[in-house]
Every structure is written in C-alpha cells, then in structure tokens.
Amino acid sequence: MTINEMLGQSGLLTLLGMCVVFSFIIILIISMKLLQVIVHATKLDKKDAAETTSSAPATPAATADNGAIVAAIAAAIKMKDNK
C-alpha cells in the first residue's frame, strides 16, 4: 500500500466519521425540539415554573451575613500579605 492510498483512505475515514457525528448532532437537536413541543403541549412546563417561583430565595448570598464574608476575605488577604 502506497502513501497516496493510505492518505486517501484516511481522508475518506475522516469524512465518514465527521458525517456520522454531524448526523447524530442533527438527530439530537431534532429530538430535543420534539421533546420541547411535547412538554409545552402537555403544559408540564407551566407546573414546574410555578413550583420554582414559590421556593426559597434565589440568591443564597442574600441570606448570608455579608459582614462575616467581608471579614473572612480581609483576613485571607492579610494572611497572604504576611507570607
């Protein structure tokens, strides 16, 4: 087998592999869009959205003590400067 034949086969194999991956990505996108349509048609997305809005606060930092966080950061910076 010559170098030219090997390069031709490797190029063909590369193109075949890229086509397989590209077709799988297209199938994946189509199935996700179909799932989106099914979920929207059965109104499952509306129920989940209502449950998440009534849950705990979205930002955990709002419930934490901000003064303690600032003090911890200042102490870490001071320890770094001392080394």
Short mmCIF file of N, CA, C and O in Angstrom, two decimals:
data_model
loop_
_atom_site.label_atom_id
_atom_site.label_comp_id
_atom_site.label_asym_id
_atom_site.label_seq_id
_atom_site.Cartn_x
_atom_site.Cartn_y
_atom_site.Cartn_z
N MET A 1 0.86 -1.18 0.00
CA MET A 1 0.00 0.00 0.00
C MET A 1 0.90 1.23 0.00
O MET A 1 1.77 1.38 0.85
N THR A 2 0.64 2.13 -0.93
CA THR A 2 1.47 3.32 -1.05
C THR A 2 0.96 4.42 -0.11
O THR A 2 -0.12 4.33 0.47
N ILE A 3 1.77 5.45 -0.02
CA ILE A 3 1.42 6.59 0.84
C ILE A 3 0.15 7.26 0.32
O ILE A 3 -0.72 7.66 1.10
N ASN A 4 0.02 7.39 -0.99
CA ASN A 4 -1.15 8.05 -1.55
C ASN A 4 -2.43 7.26 -1.24
O ASN A 4 -3.48 7.86 -0.96
N GLU A 5 -2.37 5.95 -1.31
CA GLU A 5 -3.55 5.13 -0.98
C GLU A 5 -3.91 5.26 0.49
O GLU A 5 -5.09 5.34 0.85
N MET A 6 -2.88 5.28 1.35
CA MET A 6 -3.13 5.41 2.78
C MET A 6 -3.74 6.78 3.10
O MET A 6 -4.66 6.88 3.92
N LEU A 7 -3.25 7.84 2.46
CA LEU A 7 -3.81 9.17 2.69
C LEU A 7 -5.23 9.26 2.17
O LEU A 7 -6.09 9.90 2.79
N GLY A 8 -5.51 8.61 1.06
CA GLY A 8 -6.87 8.61 0.53
C GLY A 8 -7.84 7.89 1.46
O GLY A 8 -8.95 8.36 1.71
N GLN A 9 -7.40 6.75 1.99
CA GLN A 9 -8.26 6.01 2.93
C GLN A 9 -8.45 6.78 4.23
O GLN A 9 -9.54 6.79 4.81
N SER A 10 -7.39 7.42 4.71
CA SER A 10 -7.53 8.18 5.96
C SER A 10 -8.45 9.39 5.76
O SER A 10 -9.23 9.74 6.65
N GLY A 11 -8.37 10.04 4.62
CA GLY A 11 -9.28 11.16 4.33
C GLY A 11 -10.72 10.71 4.24
O GLY A 11 -11.62 11.36 4.75
N LEU A 12 -10.94 9.55 3.58
CA LEU A 12 -12.29 9.01 3.48
C LEU A 12 -12.84 8.63 4.86
O LEU A 12 -14.00 8.91 5.18
N LEU A 13 -11.99 8.01 5.67
CA LEU A 13 -12.41 7.63 7.02
C LEU A 13 -12.71 8.86 7.87
O LEU A 13 -13.66 8.87 8.66
N THR A 14 -11.93 9.92 7.70
CA THR A 14 -12.17 11.16 8.43
C THR A 14 -13.51 11.77 8.05
O THR A 14 -14.30 12.18 8.91
N LEU A 15 -13.79 11.83 6.75
CA LEU A 15 -15.07 12.37 6.28
C LEU A 15 -16.24 11.52 6.76
O LEU A 15 -17.28 12.06 7.16
N LEU A 16 -16.08 10.21 6.72
CA LEU A 16 -17.14 9.33 7.19
C LEU A 16 -17.42 9.54 8.68
O LEU A 16 -18.58 9.64 9.10
N GLY A 17 -16.37 9.66 9.47
CA GLY A 17 -16.54 9.91 10.91
C GLY A 17 -17.20 11.24 11.19
O GLY A 17 -18.07 11.36 12.05
N MET A 18 -16.81 12.27 10.45
CA MET A 18 -17.42 13.59 10.64
C MET A 18 -18.89 13.57 10.25
O MET A 18 -19.72 14.21 10.90
N CYS A 19 -19.23 12.83 9.19
CA CYS A 19 -20.64 12.73 8.78
C CYS A 19 -21.47 12.00 9.83
O CYS A 19 -22.61 12.40 10.11
N VAL A 20 -20.91 10.97 10.43
CA VAL A 20 -21.63 10.24 11.48
C VAL A 20 -21.89 11.15 12.67
O VAL A 20 -23.01 11.21 13.20
N VAL A 21 -20.87 11.87 13.11
CA VAL A 21 -21.03 12.76 14.26
C VAL A 21 -22.01 13.88 13.94
O VAL A 21 -22.89 14.21 14.75
N PHE A 22 -21.91 14.48 12.76
CA PHE A 22 -22.80 15.56 12.37
C PHE A 22 -24.24 15.09 12.29
O PHE A 22 -25.16 15.79 12.75
N SER A 23 -24.46 13.89 11.75
CA SER A 23 -25.83 13.38 11.66
C SER A 23 -26.38 13.08 13.06
O SER A 23 -27.57 13.30 13.33
N PHE A 24 -25.54 12.58 13.96
CA PHE A 24 -26.01 12.35 15.33
C PHE A 24 -26.39 13.65 16.01
O PHE A 24 -27.39 13.72 16.73
N ILE A 25 -25.62 14.70 15.78
CA ILE A 25 -25.95 16.01 16.37
C ILE A 25 -27.28 16.51 15.82
O ILE A 25 -28.10 17.06 16.57
N ILE A 26 -27.53 16.34 14.54
CA ILE A 26 -28.80 16.76 13.95
C ILE A 26 -29.95 15.97 14.55
O ILE A 26 -31.00 16.54 14.90
N ILE A 27 -29.78 14.65 14.69
CA ILE A 27 -30.83 13.82 15.32
C ILE A 27 -31.08 14.27 16.75
O ILE A 27 -32.22 14.34 17.21
N LEU A 28 -30.02 14.60 17.48
CA LEU A 28 -30.15 15.06 18.87
C LEU A 28 -30.91 16.38 18.94
O LEU A 28 -31.80 16.56 19.79
N ILE A 29 -30.62 17.31 18.05
CA ILE A 29 -31.31 18.60 18.04
C ILE A 29 -32.79 18.41 17.72
O ILE A 29 -33.66 19.00 18.36
N ILE A 30 -33.08 17.56 16.73
CA ILE A 30 -34.48 17.32 16.35
C ILE A 30 -35.24 16.68 17.50
O ILE A 30 -36.38 17.07 17.80
N SER A 31 -34.63 15.71 18.19
CA SER A 31 -35.33 15.06 19.30
C SER A 31 -35.54 16.02 20.47
O SER A 31 -36.58 15.96 21.14
N MET A 32 -34.60 16.93 20.71
CA MET A 32 -34.79 17.89 21.79
C MET A 32 -35.90 18.89 21.45
O MET A 32 -36.68 19.28 22.32
N LYS A 33 -35.97 19.32 20.20
CA LYS A 33 -37.06 20.22 19.79
C LYS A 33 -38.40 19.50 19.89
O LYS A 33 -39.40 20.11 20.32
N LEU A 34 -38.44 18.23 19.50
CA LEU A 34 -39.68 17.45 19.62
C LEU A 34 -40.09 17.30 21.08
O LEU A 34 -41.27 17.44 21.42
N LEU A 35 -39.13 17.06 21.94
CA LEU A 35 -39.43 16.96 23.37
C LEU A 35 -39.94 18.29 23.92
O LEU A 35 -40.86 18.32 24.75
N GLN A 36 -39.39 19.40 23.44
CA GLN A 36 -39.85 20.72 23.87
C GLN A 36 -41.31 20.93 23.45
O GLN A 36 -42.12 21.44 24.24
N VAL A 37 -41.65 20.52 22.24
CA VAL A 37 -43.03 20.67 21.77
C VAL A 37 -43.97 19.80 22.59
O VAL A 37 -45.07 20.24 22.97
N ILE A 38 -43.56 18.58 22.91
CA ILE A 38 -44.41 17.68 23.69
C ILE A 38 -44.63 18.22 25.09
O ILE A 38 -45.75 18.23 25.61
N VAL A 39 -43.57 18.70 25.71
CA VAL A 39 -43.69 19.24 27.08
C VAL A 39 -44.56 20.48 27.08
O VAL A 39 -45.40 20.67 27.96
N HIS A 40 -44.40 21.32 26.07
CA HIS A 40 -45.22 22.53 26.00
C HIS A 40 -46.69 22.19 25.72
O HIS A 40 -47.58 22.84 26.27
N ALA A 41 -46.93 21.18 24.89
CA ALA A 41 -48.30 20.80 24.56
C ALA A 41 -49.02 20.17 25.75
O ALA A 41 -50.23 20.36 25.93
N THR A 42 -48.30 19.44 26.59
CA THR A 42 -48.92 18.83 27.76
C THR A 42 -48.93 19.76 28.97
O THR A 42 -49.41 19.38 30.03
N LYS A 43 -48.39 20.98 28.80
CA LYS A 43 -48.34 22.01 29.84
C LYS A 43 -47.59 21.56 31.10
O LYS A 43 -47.92 21.96 32.20
N LEU A 44 -46.59 20.72 30.91
CA LEU A 44 -45.76 20.31 32.04
C LEU A 44 -44.79 21.42 32.44
O LEU A 44 -44.37 21.47 33.59
N ASP A 45 -44.45 22.30 31.52
CA ASP A 45 -43.53 23.37 31.85
C ASP A 45 -44.19 24.45 32.71
O ASP A 45 -43.53 25.08 33.52
N LYS A 46 -45.47 24.65 32.62
CA LYS A 46 -46.16 25.65 33.43
C LYS A 46 -46.21 25.24 34.90
O LYS A 46 -46.03 26.05 35.78
N LYS A 47 -46.42 23.96 35.17
CA LYS A 47 -46.48 23.49 36.55
C LYS A 47 -45.12 23.62 37.22
O LYS A 47 -45.01 24.07 38.35
N ASP A 48 -44.04 23.26 36.52
CA ASP A 48 -42.72 23.35 37.09
C ASP A 48 -42.30 24.79 37.32
O ASP A 48 -41.63 25.10 38.29
N ALA A 49 -42.69 25.69 36.46
CA ALA A 49 -42.34 27.10 36.63
C ALA A 49 -43.03 27.69 37.86
O ALA A 49 -42.46 28.50 38.58
N ALA A 50 -44.25 27.28 38.14
CA ALA A 50 -44.97 27.78 39.31
C ALA A 50 -44.35 27.27 40.60
O ALA A 50 -44.30 27.98 41.60
N GLU A 51 -43.84 26.04 40.59
CA GLU A 51 -43.23 25.48 41.79
C GLU A 51 -41.90 26.15 42.10
O GLU A 51 -41.56 26.36 43.25
N THR A 52 -41.12 26.51 41.09
CA THR A 52 -39.82 27.10 41.35
C THR A 52 -39.91 28.54 41.80
O THR A 52 -39.04 29.01 42.51
N THR A 53 -40.96 29.26 41.43
CA THR A 53 -41.07 30.66 41.85
C THR A 53 -41.47 30.77 43.31
O THR A 53 -41.18 31.78 43.95
N SER A 54 -42.12 29.77 43.86
CA SER A 54 -42.56 29.86 45.24
C SER A 54 -41.56 29.22 46.20
O SER A 54 -41.84 29.09 47.38
N SER A 55 -40.39 28.83 45.72
CA SER A 55 -39.41 28.18 46.58
C SER A 55 -38.58 29.22 47.32
O SER A 55 -38.89 30.40 47.35
N ALA A 56 -37.46 28.78 47.91
CA ALA A 56 -36.59 29.62 48.71
C ALA A 56 -36.00 30.75 47.86
O ALA A 56 -36.08 30.73 46.64
N PRO A 57 -35.37 31.74 48.49
CA PRO A 57 -34.78 32.84 47.74
C PRO A 57 -33.76 32.34 46.72
O PRO A 57 -33.05 31.37 46.96
N ALA A 58 -33.69 33.03 45.60
CA ALA A 58 -32.83 32.58 44.51
C ALA A 58 -31.36 32.78 44.82
O ALA A 58 -30.52 32.03 44.38
N THR A 59 -31.01 33.82 45.61
CA THR A 59 -29.60 34.08 45.90
C THR A 59 -29.29 33.70 47.35
O THR A 59 -29.80 34.31 48.28
N PRO A 60 -28.44 32.71 47.55
CA PRO A 60 -28.08 32.34 48.92
C PRO A 60 -27.24 33.42 49.61
O PRO A 60 -27.21 33.50 50.82
N ALA A 61 -26.59 34.27 48.84
CA ALA A 61 -25.78 35.33 49.44
C ALA A 61 -26.66 36.35 50.16
O ALA A 61 -26.21 37.02 51.09
N ALA A 62 -27.92 36.48 49.74
CA ALA A 62 -28.82 37.44 50.38
C ALA A 62 -29.16 37.00 51.80
O ALA A 62 -29.45 37.83 52.65
N THR A 63 -29.13 35.71 52.08
CA THR A 63 -29.45 35.22 53.42
C THR A 63 -28.21 35.11 54.30
O THR A 63 -28.33 34.99 55.51
N ALA A 64 -27.02 35.13 53.71
CA ALA A 64 -25.79 35.00 54.50
C ALA A 64 -25.43 36.35 55.13
O ALA A 64 -25.88 37.41 54.71
N ASP A 65 -24.60 36.29 56.16
CA ASP A 65 -24.13 37.50 56.83
C ASP A 65 -23.00 38.10 55.99
O ASP A 65 -21.89 37.56 55.94
N ASN A 66 -23.29 39.20 55.33
CA ASN A 66 -22.30 39.81 54.44
C ASN A 66 -21.09 40.34 55.19
O ASN A 66 -19.99 40.36 54.66
N GLY A 67 -21.28 40.78 56.42
CA GLY A 67 -20.15 41.27 57.22
C GLY A 67 -19.14 40.18 57.51
O GLY A 67 -17.93 40.42 57.48
N ALA A 68 -19.62 38.97 57.76
CA ALA A 68 -18.72 37.85 58.02
C ALA A 68 -17.94 37.48 56.76
O ALA A 68 -16.76 37.12 56.83
N ILE A 69 -18.58 37.59 55.63
CA ILE A 69 -17.89 37.27 54.37
C ILE A 69 -16.79 38.29 54.10
O ILE A 69 -15.66 37.92 53.74
N VAL A 70 -17.09 39.56 54.31
CA VAL A 70 -16.09 40.61 54.09
C VAL A 70 -14.93 40.44 55.05
O VAL A 70 -13.76 40.59 54.68
N ALA A 71 -15.21 40.09 56.29
CA ALA A 71 -14.15 39.89 57.28
C ALA A 71 -13.27 38.71 56.91
O ALA A 71 -12.04 38.76 57.07
N ALA A 72 -13.87 37.64 56.40
CA ALA A 72 -13.09 36.47 56.01
C ALA A 72 -12.19 36.79 54.82
O ALA A 72 -11.03 36.37 54.77
N ILE A 73 -12.69 37.56 53.88
CA ILE A 73 -11.87 37.94 52.72
C ILE A 73 -10.73 38.84 53.16
O ILE A 73 -9.58 38.68 52.72
N ALA A 74 -11.01 39.79 54.06
CA ALA A 74 -9.96 40.69 54.54
C ALA A 74 -8.89 39.91 55.30
O ALA A 74 -7.69 40.18 55.16
N ALA A 75 -9.29 38.93 56.10
CA ALA A 75 -8.32 38.12 56.84
C ALA A 75 -7.47 37.29 55.89
O ALA A 75 -6.25 37.14 56.11
N ALA A 76 -8.06 36.77 54.83
CA ALA A 76 -7.29 35.98 53.87
C ALA A 76 -6.28 36.85 53.14
O ALA A 76 -5.13 36.43 52.90
N ILE A 77 -6.66 38.07 52.79
CA ILE A 77 -5.73 38.98 52.11
C ILE A 77 -4.59 39.35 53.04
O ILE A 77 -3.42 39.40 52.64
N LYS A 78 -4.89 39.59 54.32
CA LYS A 78 -3.85 39.95 55.28
C LYS A 78 -2.89 38.80 55.51
O LYS A 78 -1.67 39.01 55.59
N MET A 79 -3.41 37.57 55.56
CA MET A 79 -2.54 36.40 55.73
C MET A 79 -1.64 36.23 54.50
O MET A 79 -0.47 35.85 54.62
N LYS A 80 -2.16 36.49 53.31
CA LYS A 80 -1.37 36.37 52.10
C LYS A 80 -0.25 37.41 52.07
O LYS A 80 0.87 37.13 51.65
N ASP A 81 -0.55 38.61 52.52
CA ASP A 81 0.45 39.68 52.52
C ASP A 81 1.55 39.40 53.54
O ASP A 81 2.69 39.82 53.35
N ASN A 82 1.24 38.72 54.64
CA ASN A 82 2.22 38.43 55.68
C ASN A 82 3.21 37.35 55.26
O ASN A 82 4.31 37.27 55.80
N LYS A 83 2.87 36.52 54.28
CA LYS A 83 3.79 35.44 53.87
C LYS A 83 4.84 35.90 52.96
O LYS A 83 5.12 36.69 52.34
#
